[in-house]
Short mmCIF file of C-alpha atoms in Angstrom, two decimals:
data_model
loop_
_atom_site.label_atom_id
_atom_site.label_comp_id
_atom_site.label_asym_id
_atom_site.label_seq_id
_atom_site.Cartn_x
_atom_site.Cartn_y
_atom_site.Cartn_z
CA UNK A 1 -53.08 4.70 -93.66
CA UNK A 2 -56.11 6.54 -94.98
CA UNK A 3 -54.42 7.52 -98.24
CA UNK A 4 -54.90 5.59 -101.45
CA UNK A 5 -51.78 4.42 -103.16
CA UNK A 6 -53.48 2.67 -106.07
CA UNK A 7 -52.55 3.24 -109.68
CA UNK A 8 -54.08 6.23 -111.39
CA UNK A 9 -56.29 5.79 -114.46
CA UNK A 10 -57.66 8.25 -117.01
CA UNK A 11 -60.29 8.30 -119.73
CA UNK A 12 -59.08 8.02 -123.27
CA UNK A 13 -60.09 11.63 -124.01
CA UNK A 14 -58.72 13.10 -120.74
CA UNK A 15 -55.29 13.99 -119.50
CA UNK A 16 -53.78 11.54 -117.05
CA UNK A 17 -54.04 12.50 -113.46
CA UNK A 18 -53.83 10.93 -110.05
CA UNK A 19 -56.05 11.45 -107.11
CA UNK A 20 -55.45 10.88 -103.39
CA UNK A 21 -57.74 11.02 -100.40
CA UNK A 22 -57.02 11.79 -96.83
CA UNK A 23 -58.84 10.45 -93.81
CA UNK A 24 -60.87 13.62 -93.35
CA UNK A 25 -61.77 14.14 -97.02
CA UNK A 26 -64.76 12.71 -98.76
CA UNK A 27 -63.95 11.12 -102.09
CA UNK A 28 -65.85 12.57 -105.04
CA UNK A 29 -68.51 10.20 -106.15
CA UNK A 30 -68.65 8.63 -102.69
CA UNK A 31 -71.10 11.00 -101.02
CA UNK A 32 -74.68 9.93 -100.47
CA UNK A 33 -76.31 12.73 -102.45
CA UNK A 34 -74.55 12.15 -105.75
CA UNK A 35 -73.71 8.50 -105.59
CA UNK A 36 -76.24 7.56 -108.22
CA UNK A 37 -74.88 10.07 -110.73
CA UNK A 38 -71.41 8.75 -110.27
CA UNK A 39 -72.51 5.22 -110.86
CA UNK A 40 -74.19 6.22 -114.09
CA UNK A 41 -71.14 8.12 -115.34
CA UNK A 42 -68.93 5.19 -114.49
CA UNK A 43 -71.11 2.87 -116.49
CA UNK A 44 -71.00 5.16 -119.57
CA UNK A 45 -67.27 5.82 -119.48
CA UNK A 46 -65.03 4.02 -121.94
CA UNK A 47 -62.36 1.51 -120.89
CA UNK A 48 -59.61 2.62 -118.57
CA UNK A 49 -56.08 2.40 -119.81
CA UNK A 50 -52.84 2.70 -117.88
CA UNK A 51 -50.84 5.78 -118.71
CA UNK A 52 -47.15 6.48 -118.81
CA UNK A 53 -45.61 9.74 -117.74
CA UNK A 54 -44.83 12.35 -120.33
CA UNK A 55 -41.28 13.61 -120.33
CA UNK A 56 -41.00 17.11 -119.05
CA UNK A 57 -44.54 17.25 -117.77
CA UNK A 58 -44.48 17.80 -114.04
CA UNK A 59 -48.15 17.08 -113.68
CA UNK A 60 -47.79 13.75 -115.36
CA UNK A 61 -44.50 12.79 -113.77
CA UNK A 62 -46.01 9.64 -112.26
CA UNK A 63 -49.06 7.52 -112.78
CA UNK A 64 -49.20 6.76 -109.06
CA UNK A 65 -51.02 8.64 -106.36
CA UNK A 66 -49.18 10.55 -103.70
CA UNK A 67 -47.76 8.21 -101.06
CA UNK A 68 -46.28 8.92 -97.64
CA UNK A 69 -43.59 6.32 -98.35
CA UNK A 70 -40.50 7.11 -100.37
CA UNK A 71 -40.29 5.30 -103.70
CA UNK A 72 -37.39 2.83 -103.94
CA UNK A 73 -36.93 3.79 -107.64
CA UNK A 74 -34.67 6.65 -108.83
CA UNK A 75 -36.25 10.04 -109.35
CA UNK A 76 -38.18 10.23 -112.58
CA UNK A 77 -38.37 6.47 -113.09
CA UNK A 78 -41.97 5.26 -112.88
CA UNK A 79 -42.93 1.74 -111.82
CA UNK A 80 -44.00 -0.66 -114.48
CA UNK A 81 -47.70 -1.40 -114.77
CA UNK A 82 -48.62 -4.41 -112.70
CA UNK A 83 -49.26 -7.46 -114.88
CA UNK A 84 -51.74 -8.62 -112.28
CA UNK A 85 -53.79 -5.44 -112.48
CA UNK A 86 -57.42 -5.70 -113.37
CA UNK A 87 -57.83 -4.94 -117.11
CA UNK A 88 -60.61 -2.70 -118.34
CA UNK A 89 -61.92 -1.57 -115.01
CA UNK A 90 -65.24 0.35 -115.27
CA UNK A 91 -64.82 2.52 -112.19
CA UNK A 92 -64.16 6.22 -112.45
CA UNK A 93 -62.26 6.47 -109.20
CA UNK A 94 -59.34 4.38 -107.93
CA UNK A 95 -59.88 1.51 -105.54
CA UNK A 96 -60.60 2.39 -101.93
CA UNK A 97 -57.74 2.44 -99.43
CA UNK A 98 -56.48 -0.97 -98.36
CA UNK A 99 -57.99 -2.42 -95.23
CA UNK A 100 -56.02 -1.51 -92.11
CA UNK A 101 -56.55 -5.02 -90.73
CA UNK A 102 -53.43 -6.53 -92.29
CA UNK A 103 -51.00 -3.78 -91.15
CA UNK A 104 -52.54 -3.82 -87.70
CA UNK A 105 -52.25 -7.61 -87.42
CA UNK A 106 -48.68 -7.46 -88.70
CA UNK A 107 -47.83 -4.83 -86.11
CA UNK A 108 -49.45 -6.88 -83.33
CA UNK A 109 -47.56 -10.00 -84.35
CA UNK A 110 -44.28 -8.11 -84.40
CA UNK A 111 -45.04 -6.56 -81.03
CA UNK A 112 -46.02 -9.91 -79.52
CA UNK A 113 -42.82 -11.61 -80.60
CA UNK A 114 -40.34 -12.00 -77.77
CA UNK A 115 -36.75 -12.95 -78.01
CA UNK A 116 -36.45 -16.65 -77.35
CA UNK A 117 -33.88 -17.76 -74.85
CA UNK A 118 -31.34 -20.28 -76.16
CA UNK A 119 -32.40 -23.84 -75.64
CA UNK A 120 -30.67 -25.46 -72.72
CA UNK A 121 -29.08 -28.74 -73.74
CA UNK A 122 -28.52 -31.73 -71.47
CA UNK A 123 -24.80 -31.07 -71.45
CA UNK A 124 -23.77 -27.79 -69.77
CA UNK A 125 -21.09 -25.74 -71.47
CA UNK A 126 -18.56 -23.41 -69.91
CA UNK A 127 -20.58 -20.78 -68.06
CA UNK A 128 -17.70 -18.46 -67.25
CA UNK A 129 -18.73 -14.92 -67.79
CA UNK A 130 -22.40 -15.77 -67.76
CA UNK A 131 -22.93 -15.74 -64.04
CA UNK A 132 -23.19 -12.00 -63.70
CA UNK A 133 -26.18 -11.63 -66.01
CA UNK A 134 -27.89 -8.33 -66.50
CA UNK A 135 -31.19 -7.17 -65.24
CA UNK A 136 -32.10 -6.35 -61.72
CA UNK A 137 -29.88 -9.02 -60.20
CA UNK A 138 -26.72 -7.27 -61.40
CA UNK A 139 -27.77 -4.13 -59.55
CA UNK A 140 -27.67 -5.91 -56.19
CA UNK A 141 -24.09 -5.67 -54.84
CA UNK A 142 -22.51 -8.92 -53.72
CA UNK A 143 -20.76 -9.14 -50.37
CA UNK A 144 -17.28 -10.39 -51.24
CA UNK A 145 -15.81 -9.75 -47.81
CA UNK A 146 -14.89 -13.12 -46.28
CA UNK A 147 -13.44 -11.84 -43.02
CA UNK A 148 -10.02 -13.42 -43.60
CA UNK A 149 -6.77 -11.64 -42.66
CA UNK A 150 -5.45 -9.22 -45.27
CA UNK A 151 -1.74 -9.34 -44.50
CA UNK A 152 -0.60 -12.23 -46.69
CA UNK A 153 2.34 -10.21 -48.01
CA UNK A 154 3.63 -9.87 -44.45
CA UNK A 155 3.65 -13.63 -43.83
CA UNK A 156 4.38 -15.16 -47.25
CA UNK A 157 6.50 -14.28 -50.24
CA UNK A 158 4.61 -15.26 -53.39
CA UNK A 159 6.58 -16.76 -56.25
CA UNK A 160 6.02 -18.29 -59.68
CA UNK A 161 2.79 -19.88 -60.84
CA UNK A 162 2.73 -23.68 -60.65
CA UNK A 163 -0.80 -24.43 -61.85
CA UNK A 164 -3.98 -22.86 -63.19
CA UNK A 165 -7.62 -23.81 -62.79
CA UNK A 166 -11.04 -22.59 -63.82
CA UNK A 167 -11.46 -19.89 -61.16
CA UNK A 168 -7.86 -19.09 -60.27
CA UNK A 169 -4.29 -20.24 -60.17
CA UNK A 170 -1.82 -21.73 -57.70
CA UNK A 171 1.60 -20.28 -57.07
CA UNK A 172 4.65 -21.21 -55.03
CA UNK A 173 5.29 -19.22 -51.86
CA UNK A 174 7.73 -19.12 -48.98
CA UNK A 175 6.95 -18.38 -45.35
CA UNK A 176 8.45 -15.22 -43.86
CA UNK A 177 7.55 -15.67 -40.19
CA UNK A 178 5.91 -18.03 -37.76
CA UNK A 179 5.92 -21.84 -37.85
CA UNK A 180 6.29 -21.92 -41.63
CA UNK A 181 9.24 -19.54 -41.80
CA UNK A 182 11.54 -20.65 -44.60
CA UNK A 183 9.21 -23.45 -45.73
CA UNK A 184 7.70 -23.73 -49.21
CA UNK A 185 3.93 -23.73 -49.48
CA UNK A 186 1.30 -23.56 -52.20
CA UNK A 187 -1.06 -20.60 -52.38
CA UNK A 188 -4.29 -20.94 -54.33
CA UNK A 189 -5.37 -17.54 -55.66
CA UNK A 190 -9.09 -17.21 -56.40
CA UNK A 191 -10.15 -14.05 -58.23
CA UNK A 192 -13.06 -12.17 -56.69
CA UNK A 193 -13.93 -10.79 -60.11
CA UNK A 194 -15.04 -14.28 -61.14
CA UNK A 195 -17.34 -14.60 -58.14
CA UNK A 196 -20.32 -13.26 -60.03
CA UNK A 197 -23.05 -14.95 -57.97
CA UNK A 198 -23.83 -15.48 -54.32
CA UNK A 199 -23.48 -19.23 -54.89
CA UNK A 200 -19.90 -18.80 -56.14
CA UNK A 201 -19.03 -16.79 -53.04
CA UNK A 202 -20.59 -19.40 -50.77
CA UNK A 203 -18.63 -22.14 -52.57
CA UNK A 204 -15.35 -20.45 -51.58
CA UNK A 205 -16.50 -20.10 -47.98
CA UNK A 206 -17.49 -23.76 -47.90
CA UNK A 207 -14.19 -24.86 -49.45
CA UNK A 208 -12.18 -23.11 -46.76
CA UNK A 209 -14.47 -24.51 -44.06
CA UNK A 210 -14.07 -28.06 -45.36
CA UNK A 211 -10.30 -27.74 -45.62
CA UNK A 212 -10.17 -26.56 -42.02
CA UNK A 213 -12.33 -29.45 -40.81
CA UNK A 214 -10.18 -32.03 -42.62
CA UNK A 215 -6.89 -30.52 -41.48
CA UNK A 216 -4.64 -33.03 -39.74
CA UNK A 217 -5.72 -36.17 -41.61
CA UNK A 218 -2.65 -38.12 -42.66
CA UNK A 219 -4.01 -38.81 -46.14
CA UNK A 220 -5.23 -35.27 -46.83
CA UNK A 221 -3.31 -32.25 -48.03
CA UNK A 222 -2.53 -29.88 -45.14
CA UNK A 223 -4.34 -26.55 -44.91
CA UNK A 224 -2.43 -23.68 -43.29
CA UNK A 225 -4.36 -20.43 -43.57
CA UNK A 226 -6.65 -18.22 -45.67
CA UNK A 227 -6.21 -14.56 -46.60
CA UNK A 228 -7.92 -12.01 -48.80
CA UNK A 229 -7.54 -8.56 -50.30
CA UNK A 230 -9.66 -6.42 -52.58
CA UNK A 231 -9.05 -8.60 -55.63
CA UNK A 232 -8.39 -12.18 -54.52
CA UNK A 233 -8.84 -14.87 -51.89
CA UNK A 234 -5.65 -16.73 -50.94
CA UNK A 235 -5.72 -20.30 -49.59
CA UNK A 236 -2.37 -21.44 -48.19
CA UNK A 237 -1.85 -25.22 -48.38
CA UNK A 238 0.86 -27.82 -48.37
CA UNK A 239 3.03 -27.78 -51.50
CA UNK A 240 2.89 -31.09 -53.39
CA UNK A 241 5.63 -31.18 -55.99
CA UNK A 242 5.28 -34.81 -57.07
CA UNK A 243 2.66 -34.26 -59.78
CA UNK A 244 -1.07 -34.77 -59.97
CA UNK A 245 -3.55 -37.66 -59.92
CA UNK A 246 -2.00 -39.39 -62.93
CA UNK A 247 1.20 -39.42 -60.84
CA UNK A 248 -0.61 -41.09 -57.91
CA UNK A 249 -1.61 -37.84 -56.14
CA UNK A 250 -5.24 -37.82 -55.05
CA UNK A 251 -7.52 -34.83 -55.44
CA UNK A 252 -8.64 -32.96 -52.33
CA UNK A 253 -11.89 -31.83 -54.02
CA UNK A 254 -13.75 -35.09 -53.35
CA UNK A 255 -15.77 -34.44 -50.19
CA UNK A 256 -19.03 -35.80 -48.83
CA UNK A 257 -22.14 -33.68 -49.21
CA UNK A 258 -25.05 -33.44 -46.85
CA UNK A 259 -27.84 -35.96 -47.14
CA UNK A 260 -29.93 -34.00 -49.65
CA UNK A 261 -30.39 -33.82 -53.40
CA UNK A 262 -28.24 -31.04 -54.86
CA UNK A 263 -28.69 -29.32 -58.21
CA UNK A 264 -25.46 -27.45 -59.01
CA UNK A 265 -22.61 -28.68 -61.20
CA UNK A 266 -19.44 -28.52 -59.12
CA UNK A 267 -16.09 -30.26 -59.19
CA UNK A 268 -13.68 -31.27 -61.93
CA UNK A 269 -15.16 -32.55 -65.17
CA UNK A 270 -13.22 -35.82 -65.02
CA UNK A 271 -14.75 -36.79 -61.67
CA UNK A 272 -18.31 -35.56 -62.13
CA UNK A 273 -21.06 -38.19 -61.86
CA UNK A 274 -23.82 -38.55 -64.48
CA UNK A 275 -26.56 -37.50 -62.07
CA UNK A 276 -24.65 -34.29 -61.32
CA UNK A 277 -25.00 -33.32 -64.99
CA UNK A 278 -28.74 -33.91 -64.60
CA UNK A 279 -28.61 -31.55 -61.59
CA UNK A 280 -30.02 -33.98 -59.03
CA UNK A 281 -27.50 -35.80 -56.89
CA UNK A 282 -26.51 -36.82 -53.39
CA UNK A 283 -23.76 -38.81 -51.67
CA UNK A 284 -23.77 -41.41 -54.47
CA UNK A 285 -21.92 -38.86 -56.64
CA UNK A 286 -18.95 -39.05 -54.25
CA UNK A 287 -18.72 -42.82 -54.70
CA UNK A 288 -18.59 -42.29 -58.46
CA UNK A 289 -15.63 -39.95 -57.91
CA UNK A 290 -13.91 -42.59 -55.78
CA UNK A 291 -14.39 -45.03 -58.67
CA UNK A 292 -12.80 -42.57 -61.12
CA UNK A 293 -9.81 -42.08 -58.82
CA UNK A 294 -9.39 -45.83 -58.36
CA UNK A 295 -9.59 -46.40 -62.11
CA UNK A 296 -6.83 -43.85 -62.74
CA UNK A 297 -4.61 -45.25 -60.00
CA UNK A 298 -4.90 -48.76 -61.40
CA UNK A 299 -4.28 -48.05 -65.08
CA UNK A 300 -2.85 -44.52 -65.29
CA UNK A 301 -5.51 -43.14 -67.63
CA UNK A 302 -8.88 -41.49 -67.24
CA UNK A 303 -12.07 -43.52 -67.72
CA UNK A 304 -13.75 -40.63 -69.54
CA UNK A 305 -11.80 -38.24 -71.71
CA UNK A 306 -12.32 -35.62 -74.41
CA UNK A 307 -10.59 -32.45 -75.61
CA UNK A 308 -13.24 -30.12 -74.23
CA UNK A 309 -15.20 -29.95 -71.00
CA UNK A 310 -18.50 -30.47 -72.80
CA UNK A 311 -16.97 -33.46 -74.57
CA UNK A 312 -16.01 -34.94 -71.20
CA UNK A 313 -19.57 -34.47 -70.00
CA UNK A 314 -20.89 -36.31 -73.07
CA UNK A 315 -18.44 -39.13 -72.44
CA UNK A 316 -19.56 -39.41 -68.80
CA UNK A 317 -23.19 -39.66 -69.88
CA UNK A 318 -22.80 -42.04 -72.82
CA UNK A 319 -19.48 -43.90 -72.83
CA UNK A 320 -18.42 -46.92 -70.78
CA UNK A 321 -15.00 -47.29 -69.15
CA UNK A 322 -12.50 -49.47 -70.99
CA UNK A 323 -11.50 -52.59 -69.07
CA UNK A 324 -9.96 -54.45 -72.03
CA UNK A 325 -6.73 -52.57 -72.76
CA UNK A 326 -3.54 -53.00 -70.80
CA UNK A 327 -3.04 -53.24 -67.86
CA UNK A 328 -6.61 -54.34 -67.06
CA UNK A 329 -6.15 -57.99 -68.16
CA UNK A 330 -3.54 -58.33 -65.42
CA UNK A 331 -5.63 -56.57 -62.75
CA UNK A 332 -7.38 -58.86 -60.26
CA UNK A 333 -11.05 -59.67 -60.73
CA UNK A 334 -11.86 -58.23 -57.30
CA UNK A 335 -10.25 -54.89 -58.18
CA UNK A 336 -12.19 -54.67 -61.45
CA UNK A 337 -15.42 -55.57 -59.66
CA UNK A 338 -14.75 -52.82 -57.13
CA UNK A 339 -14.31 -50.19 -59.85
CA UNK A 340 -17.25 -51.40 -61.95
CA UNK A 341 -19.64 -51.26 -59.02
CA UNK A 342 -18.63 -47.66 -58.36
CA UNK A 343 -18.70 -46.49 -61.98
CA UNK A 344 -22.28 -47.56 -62.53
CA UNK A 345 -24.27 -44.81 -64.24
CA UNK A 346 -27.36 -45.79 -62.21
CA UNK A 347 -26.70 -44.25 -58.80
CA UNK A 348 -29.08 -46.76 -57.17
CA UNK A 349 -26.75 -49.61 -58.16
CA UNK A 350 -23.60 -47.99 -56.77
CA UNK A 351 -21.98 -49.18 -53.56
CA UNK A 352 -22.14 -47.00 -50.48
CA UNK A 353 -18.99 -46.04 -48.57
CA UNK A 354 -19.61 -48.72 -45.93
CA UNK A 355 -20.21 -51.34 -48.63
CA UNK A 356 -17.01 -50.31 -50.40
CA UNK A 357 -15.05 -50.72 -47.15
CA UNK A 358 -16.56 -54.22 -46.85
CA UNK A 359 -15.60 -55.18 -50.41
CA UNK A 360 -13.19 -58.15 -50.49
CA UNK A 361 -10.60 -56.17 -52.48
CA UNK A 362 -9.94 -53.62 -49.70
CA UNK A 363 -11.56 -55.27 -46.70
CA UNK A 364 -9.47 -55.29 -43.54
CA UNK A 365 -10.24 -57.29 -40.46
CA UNK A 366 -8.59 -54.65 -38.28
CA UNK A 367 -10.77 -51.85 -39.64
CA UNK A 368 -14.30 -51.56 -38.34
CA UNK A 369 -17.02 -50.86 -40.89
CA UNK A 370 -19.02 -47.72 -40.01
CA UNK A 371 -22.78 -47.68 -39.58
CA UNK A 372 -24.44 -47.20 -42.96
CA UNK A 373 -27.32 -44.72 -43.26
CA UNK A 374 -28.49 -46.75 -46.23
CA UNK A 375 -29.54 -49.54 -43.85
CA UNK A 376 -32.10 -47.29 -42.16
CA UNK A 377 -33.64 -46.41 -45.52
CA UNK A 378 -33.97 -49.98 -46.74
CA UNK A 379 -35.40 -51.20 -43.41
CA UNK A 380 -37.91 -48.35 -43.56
CA UNK A 381 -39.07 -49.51 -47.00
CA UNK A 382 -39.29 -53.10 -45.76
CA UNK A 383 -41.44 -52.18 -42.78
CA UNK A 384 -43.87 -50.28 -45.02
CA UNK A 385 -43.98 -53.00 -47.69
CA UNK A 386 -46.90 -55.40 -48.29
CA UNK A 387 -46.69 -59.01 -47.04
CA UNK A 388 -46.32 -60.24 -50.63
CA UNK A 389 -43.31 -58.01 -51.24
CA UNK A 390 -41.73 -58.93 -47.92
CA UNK A 391 -42.02 -62.58 -48.91
CA UNK A 392 -40.27 -61.80 -52.20
CA UNK A 393 -37.45 -60.01 -50.38
CA UNK A 394 -37.04 -62.85 -47.90
CA UNK A 395 -36.62 -65.22 -50.82
CA UNK A 396 -34.09 -62.87 -52.40
CA UNK A 397 -32.02 -62.87 -49.20
CA UNK A 398 -31.54 -66.63 -49.64
CA UNK A 399 -29.39 -66.02 -52.70
CA UNK A 400 -27.11 -63.33 -51.27
CA UNK A 401 -23.43 -64.16 -51.97
CA UNK A 402 -20.96 -64.51 -49.13
CA UNK A 403 -19.13 -61.25 -49.80
CA UNK A 404 -22.40 -59.36 -49.36
CA UNK A 405 -23.15 -61.20 -46.12
CA UNK A 406 -19.92 -59.82 -44.61
CA UNK A 407 -21.26 -56.30 -44.95
CA UNK A 408 -24.70 -57.25 -43.59
CA UNK A 409 -23.22 -59.07 -40.59
CA UNK A 410 -21.09 -56.02 -39.76
CA UNK A 411 -24.13 -53.73 -39.89
CA UNK A 412 -26.18 -56.17 -37.81
CA UNK A 413 -23.46 -56.27 -35.12
CA UNK A 414 -23.32 -52.48 -34.99
CA UNK A 415 -26.96 -52.60 -33.87
CA UNK A 416 -25.85 -54.71 -30.86
CA UNK A 417 -28.56 -57.37 -31.10
CA UNK A 418 -29.90 -59.07 -27.99
CA UNK A 419 -30.35 -62.82 -28.25
CA UNK A 420 -29.78 -62.57 -32.00
CA UNK A 421 -32.60 -60.08 -32.57
CA UNK A 422 -32.91 -56.32 -32.98
CA UNK A 423 -35.79 -53.96 -32.36
CA UNK A 424 -36.48 -50.25 -32.60
CA UNK A 425 -34.44 -49.61 -29.46
CA UNK A 426 -31.37 -51.09 -31.14
CA UNK A 427 -31.77 -48.83 -34.17
CA UNK A 428 -32.24 -45.78 -31.94
CA UNK A 429 -29.23 -46.58 -29.75
CA UNK A 430 -26.97 -47.30 -32.74
CA UNK A 431 -27.97 -44.04 -34.38
CA UNK A 432 -27.24 -42.12 -31.18
CA UNK A 433 -23.78 -43.66 -30.86
CA UNK A 434 -22.76 -43.17 -34.49
CA UNK A 435 -24.55 -39.92 -35.34
CA UNK A 436 -22.58 -37.47 -37.47
CA UNK A 437 -23.14 -33.93 -38.65
CA UNK A 438 -24.30 -35.26 -42.01
CA UNK A 439 -26.89 -37.43 -40.27
CA UNK A 440 -28.11 -34.51 -38.19
CA UNK A 441 -28.57 -32.32 -41.27
CA UNK A 442 -30.38 -35.12 -43.08
CA UNK A 443 -33.75 -36.65 -42.31
CA UNK A 444 -32.36 -39.89 -40.89
CA UNK A 445 -33.79 -39.05 -37.48
CA UNK A 446 -37.25 -38.95 -39.04
CA UNK A 447 -36.82 -42.52 -40.25
CA UNK A 448 -37.07 -43.73 -36.65
CA UNK A 449 -40.70 -42.62 -36.59
CA UNK A 450 -41.41 -44.89 -39.56
CA UNK A 451 -39.75 -47.80 -37.73
CA UNK A 452 -42.26 -47.62 -34.88
CA UNK A 453 -43.76 -51.04 -35.83
CA UNK A 454 -40.46 -52.59 -34.72
CA UNK A 455 -41.33 -51.56 -31.18
CA UNK A 456 -43.73 -54.51 -31.02
CA UNK A 457 -41.60 -57.12 -32.78
CA UNK A 458 -38.03 -58.33 -33.09
CA UNK A 459 -36.05 -58.93 -36.24
CA UNK A 460 -33.53 -61.75 -36.56
CA UNK A 461 -30.50 -61.72 -38.85
CA UNK A 462 -32.31 -63.57 -41.64
CA UNK A 463 -35.13 -61.06 -41.77
CA UNK A 464 -32.64 -58.23 -41.31
CA UNK A 465 -30.88 -59.35 -44.50
CA UNK A 466 -34.21 -59.27 -46.35
CA UNK A 467 -34.87 -55.76 -45.04
CA UNK A 468 -31.36 -54.39 -45.67
CA UNK A 469 -30.62 -55.63 -49.20
CA UNK A 470 -31.11 -53.54 -52.32
CA UNK A 471 -32.36 -55.19 -55.50
CA UNK A 472 -30.67 -52.54 -57.62
CA UNK A 473 -27.27 -53.15 -56.04
CA UNK A 474 -27.60 -56.91 -56.41
CA UNK A 475 -28.44 -56.43 -60.09
CA UNK A 476 -25.02 -54.79 -60.56
CA UNK A 477 -23.37 -57.91 -59.11
CA UNK A 478 -21.61 -60.21 -61.60
CA UNK A 479 -23.56 -63.18 -60.25
CA UNK A 480 -27.01 -61.57 -60.46
CA UNK A 481 -28.48 -64.28 -62.71
CA UNK A 482 -27.53 -66.99 -60.23
CA UNK A 483 -28.79 -64.91 -57.29
CA UNK A 484 -32.15 -64.31 -58.94
CA UNK A 485 -32.59 -67.97 -59.91
CA UNK A 486 -31.84 -69.15 -56.37
CA UNK A 487 -34.19 -66.56 -54.91
CA UNK A 488 -37.01 -67.52 -57.28
CA UNK A 489 -36.71 -71.18 -56.33
CA UNK A 490 -37.20 -70.24 -52.68
CA UNK A 491 -40.05 -67.92 -53.60
CA UNK A 492 -41.84 -70.72 -55.44
CA UNK A 493 -41.76 -72.86 -52.32
CA UNK A 494 -42.60 -70.26 -49.68
CA UNK A 495 -44.14 -67.06 -51.01
CA UNK A 496 -45.47 -67.41 -54.54
CA UNK A 497 -49.25 -67.51 -54.82
CA UNK A 498 -52.04 -66.93 -57.30
CA UNK A 499 -52.27 -63.25 -58.18
CA UNK A 500 -54.13 -61.26 -60.80
CA UNK A 501 -52.73 -58.55 -63.03
CA UNK A 502 -54.81 -55.95 -61.23
CA UNK A 503 -53.52 -57.06 -57.83
CA UNK A 504 -49.91 -57.16 -59.08
CA UNK A 505 -50.24 -53.63 -60.43
CA UNK A 506 -51.60 -52.54 -57.07
CA UNK A 507 -48.65 -54.18 -55.30
CA UNK A 508 -46.25 -52.27 -57.56
CA UNK A 509 -48.13 -48.95 -57.23
CA UNK A 510 -49.01 -48.92 -60.93
CA UNK A 511 -52.22 -47.81 -62.57
CA UNK A 512 -54.46 -49.55 -65.12
CA UNK A 513 -52.24 -48.31 -67.95
CA UNK A 514 -49.54 -50.75 -66.83
CA UNK A 515 -51.74 -53.86 -67.00
CA UNK A 516 -50.55 -54.66 -70.51
CA UNK A 517 -46.94 -54.50 -69.33
CA UNK A 518 -47.60 -56.98 -66.52
CA UNK A 519 -49.51 -59.53 -68.57
CA UNK A 520 -46.39 -61.64 -69.23
CA UNK A 521 -45.42 -61.56 -65.53
CA UNK A 522 -48.09 -64.10 -64.54
CA UNK A 523 -48.08 -67.69 -65.74
CA UNK A 524 -51.22 -68.68 -67.59
CA UNK A 525 -50.99 -72.23 -66.24
CA UNK A 526 -51.45 -71.50 -62.53
CA UNK A 527 -51.85 -67.71 -62.25
CA UNK A 528 -48.65 -67.23 -60.24
CA UNK A 529 -45.64 -65.02 -60.84
CA UNK A 530 -43.18 -66.22 -63.45
CA UNK A 531 -39.42 -65.73 -63.15
CA UNK A 532 -39.67 -62.61 -65.29
CA UNK A 533 -42.54 -61.34 -63.17
CA UNK A 534 -40.57 -62.00 -59.99
CA UNK A 535 -37.59 -59.91 -61.13
CA UNK A 536 -39.88 -57.14 -62.38
CA UNK A 537 -41.72 -57.18 -59.09
CA UNK A 538 -38.47 -56.76 -57.14
CA UNK A 539 -37.09 -54.07 -59.40
CA UNK A 540 -40.27 -52.20 -60.18
CA UNK A 541 -41.65 -51.15 -63.56
CA UNK A 542 -42.34 -47.64 -64.81
CA UNK A 543 -44.23 -46.93 -67.99
CA UNK A 544 -41.88 -44.09 -68.87
CA UNK A 545 -38.80 -46.32 -68.84
CA UNK A 546 -40.47 -49.10 -70.81
CA UNK A 547 -39.88 -49.00 -74.55
CA UNK A 548 -42.98 -50.34 -76.25
CA UNK A 549 -42.11 -49.20 -79.77
CA UNK A 550 -41.63 -51.96 -82.35
CA UNK A 551 -38.11 -52.58 -83.54
#
């Protein structure tokens, strides 16, 4: 870097030559003791002219100084004089070496650049083969020993393949001994080579565990046994030869999760809920899957379809199911309402399992509706709400349609009210009687601590309806406009009062930035909530979801 690679220059009466300097050499004319003489000689020298090499002269083979870099030109071909060179320079010696700042900065920039990871889109693609990424994680061996018997060949004779999935295939088999001797079964073969993460291994363990726990249900496929060897895991199940879901065979993959938000994409693409693709979901995703199954059983086609898995995911996020083509015009209004309220992209507006069992399309007087965990959550919110919000919810309960009251009455009776009222003891006793493993793993027990205020008061059915309803679910109802109008009329008579924008924002847990959004919620005539303000107050307003851009 200390060498000079500038063009050489000669006096008109001198032979052309080129000069180079190393880092440890002092350039002639640059020393302190003869600097003045050099300046004087430079001033007296005639104009400098670029020279061209003379053929056959080794000393004048190039007009350029020696360079550590190889010339890109062929041997003996000199570079052309730079048209941007300074004409008529008055200096005897070439220009000083270029500043090392630029090469150093270039080197630092190149060194500081890191390889950018590919941008993760909102729609996940096929991740097969990407689970066993490199680095330190790949060095940690995975325990792929499940503890299952390893003698499947002694009990079953495997036959031809009858189906193939993402992580394995299913083949026909015949029992050799035991209770299934001579019977045909289906064996799902899951390759251990594709279990590249600890999560994938745990998924297989959980699948076998769930199949065992559901074994014996008359509407579920029968599970027989599980085996393994060094390469595969074998799950022996009942052989269903009638077809698949489009042939009226339900999927066994739809199971309830624990009461917690999950963040992994699992399940078939056709049944996956929108919130699963956003990697934050809970039991509401199962109700979406029930809606997809019901849609297919009613019309014989899938509500969301594309040629690729990523295309299906895009359809789930953006498209709406088709209820116009045949046979939907001939399907009952109650059946369509059932499917629509399950295939709502907003998981807060979806029916729960208990609400679906209370729906007029499938409701049965002989079947008891189970206790809904959702009731405990809504009552908890009601107890912690302000008096103004409780008044708004009480008014909303006045407009509840009859089909919704059936569900609320069933839940109220499960609490075993005394003299038409319930208290904290009723909630605690009902939870003890109907507790499940999912409830134990969730934080439902902790909700009872929030309901402590009910220890000092009793709640009748009318107030219970106000505490148990969900504004989001009522919004998904076909008669929401009528429900909201009826509720607002009651609110005008009983609960509406003068309120300022600041107080309304405080009631809705919003900051000063939301005051402009709430200005149209209060009537200028009397300072009370308008119909628009009432619905916003029930639903809630977030600045992020509000589009304030002009159209």
